[in-house]
């Protein structure tokens, strides 16, 4: 992750950790997320976090309870849906938009001849 980024940037979702089939606002593999760089976030925000050495990053929903910050995966089948945010992680951005890329492949259209009798 580029720490010198000063404007919003896109990341591609590569894991199903933030996908919940019952939640239309969840994030599917292949989606793109728009991230606004910032180091703080409100409870309930979807955030991008990275290790302080920059070797690892992910995105999760930020949950704050009793002054403790947790990172929550939206996928109900994940065993560790909510984990405490450790000191070796930092928030580096907030997700502001989710979208899917338009397909650039052109499927062949099936046509059928119509009789004009």
Short mmCIF file of C-alpha atoms in Angstrom, two decimals:
data_model
loop_
_atom_site.label_atom_id
_atom_site.label_comp_id
_atom_site.label_asym_id
_atom_site.label_seq_id
_atom_site.Cartn_x
_atom_site.Cartn_y
_atom_site.Cartn_z
CA UNK A 1 0.00 0.00 0.00
CA UNK A 2 1.38 3.40 -0.93
CA UNK A 3 1.66 5.54 2.21
CA UNK A 4 2.20 8.76 0.23
CA UNK A 5 -1.23 8.65 -1.43
CA UNK A 6 -3.09 11.89 -0.74
CA UNK A 7 -6.26 11.43 -2.78
CA UNK A 8 -8.90 8.72 -3.01
CA UNK A 9 -7.89 5.45 -4.63
CA UNK A 10 -9.51 2.16 -5.69
CA UNK A 11 -8.76 -1.30 -4.34
CA UNK A 12 -10.12 -4.58 -5.68
CA UNK A 13 -11.83 -6.99 -3.28
CA UNK A 14 -10.02 -10.36 -3.35
CA UNK A 15 -11.62 -12.17 -0.39
CA UNK A 16 -15.17 -13.04 0.62
CA UNK A 17 -14.65 -11.91 4.24
CA UNK A 18 -16.83 -8.83 3.69
CA UNK A 19 -19.57 -10.57 1.68
CA UNK A 20 -22.92 -11.34 3.30
CA UNK A 21 -25.56 -12.70 0.89
CA UNK A 22 -28.31 -11.15 3.06
CA UNK A 23 -26.72 -7.67 2.99
CA UNK A 24 -26.87 -5.77 -0.29
CA UNK A 25 -24.28 -3.31 1.06
CA UNK A 26 -21.66 -6.02 1.50
CA UNK A 27 -18.61 -6.48 -0.74
CA UNK A 28 -18.23 -9.36 -3.23
CA UNK A 29 -15.00 -10.73 -4.66
CA UNK A 30 -14.16 -8.64 -7.74
CA UNK A 31 -15.85 -5.47 -6.46
CA UNK A 32 -13.87 -2.26 -6.35
CA UNK A 33 -13.87 -0.06 -3.27
CA UNK A 34 -13.06 3.65 -3.26
CA UNK A 35 -10.89 4.56 -0.27
CA UNK A 36 -10.37 8.00 1.25
CA UNK A 37 -7.00 8.11 3.04
CA UNK A 38 -7.39 9.03 6.71
CA UNK A 39 -6.16 7.68 10.02
CA UNK A 40 -9.36 7.97 12.06
CA UNK A 41 -12.87 6.63 11.53
CA UNK A 42 -16.28 6.55 13.18
CA UNK A 43 -17.87 3.48 14.70
CA UNK A 44 -19.55 1.45 11.93
CA UNK A 45 -17.31 2.75 9.14
CA UNK A 46 -15.69 0.30 6.76
CA UNK A 47 -11.95 0.87 7.04
CA UNK A 48 -8.75 -0.23 5.36
CA UNK A 49 -6.13 -1.23 7.91
CA UNK A 50 -2.51 -2.18 7.45
CA UNK A 51 0.33 -3.40 9.60
CA UNK A 52 2.72 -0.66 10.69
CA UNK A 53 5.44 -2.16 8.48
CA UNK A 54 3.07 -2.06 5.47
CA UNK A 55 3.48 -5.79 4.79
CA UNK A 56 -0.19 -6.68 5.30
CA UNK A 57 -3.53 -4.96 4.76
CA UNK A 58 -7.25 -5.73 4.74
CA UNK A 59 -10.59 -3.99 5.14
CA UNK A 60 -13.28 -4.54 7.76
CA UNK A 61 -16.09 -2.75 9.54
CA UNK A 62 -14.84 -0.79 12.55
CA UNK A 63 -16.77 -1.48 15.74
CA UNK A 64 -16.01 0.46 18.92
CA UNK A 65 -17.33 -0.88 22.22
CA UNK A 66 -16.29 0.53 25.60
CA UNK A 67 -13.31 2.33 24.10
CA UNK A 68 -11.97 -0.84 22.45
CA UNK A 69 -11.76 -1.04 18.66
CA UNK A 70 -12.71 -4.22 16.83
CA UNK A 71 -12.54 -5.23 13.18
CA UNK A 72 -15.63 -7.07 11.97
CA UNK A 73 -15.94 -9.30 8.90
CA UNK A 74 -19.44 -9.11 7.37
CA UNK A 75 -19.44 -12.71 6.15
CA UNK A 76 -21.56 -14.71 8.63
CA UNK A 77 -19.67 -17.94 7.87
CA UNK A 78 -16.32 -16.58 9.07
CA UNK A 79 -15.35 -18.11 12.42
CA UNK A 80 -13.52 -15.00 13.70
CA UNK A 81 -16.02 -12.37 12.59
CA UNK A 82 -14.93 -9.79 15.14
CA UNK A 83 -11.36 -9.43 16.37
CA UNK A 84 -9.81 -6.77 18.54
CA UNK A 85 -7.73 -4.27 16.57
CA UNK A 86 -4.17 -4.90 17.71
CA UNK A 87 -1.53 -2.22 18.30
CA UNK A 88 0.44 -3.35 15.25
CA UNK A 89 -2.40 -2.25 12.92
CA UNK A 90 -3.32 1.25 11.83
CA UNK A 91 -6.31 2.67 9.97
CA UNK A 92 -5.11 4.07 6.66
CA UNK A 93 -8.43 4.81 4.94
CA UNK A 94 -12.22 4.76 4.98
CA UNK A 95 -14.27 3.07 2.23
CA UNK A 96 -16.55 5.66 0.62
CA UNK A 97 -17.99 3.65 -2.29
CA UNK A 98 -18.40 0.11 -3.58
CA UNK A 99 -18.86 -0.87 -7.22
CA UNK A 100 -18.46 -3.53 -9.83
CA UNK A 101 -16.45 -3.12 -12.99
CA UNK A 102 -18.35 -3.17 -16.26
CA UNK A 103 -17.64 -6.23 -18.31
CA UNK A 104 -15.47 -5.50 -21.32
CA UNK A 105 -16.17 -8.81 -23.03
CA UNK A 106 -18.89 -8.86 -25.65
CA UNK A 107 -21.10 -11.91 -25.47
CA UNK A 108 -22.49 -13.12 -28.76
CA UNK A 109 -26.18 -12.46 -29.07
CA UNK A 110 -28.38 -15.30 -30.15
CA UNK A 111 -30.74 -14.24 -32.89
CA UNK A 112 -33.74 -15.95 -34.29
CA UNK A 113 -35.25 -15.35 -37.69
CA UNK A 114 -38.74 -13.90 -37.58
CA UNK A 115 -41.21 -14.67 -40.33
CA UNK A 116 -43.21 -11.69 -41.62
CA UNK A 117 -46.16 -13.54 -43.11
#
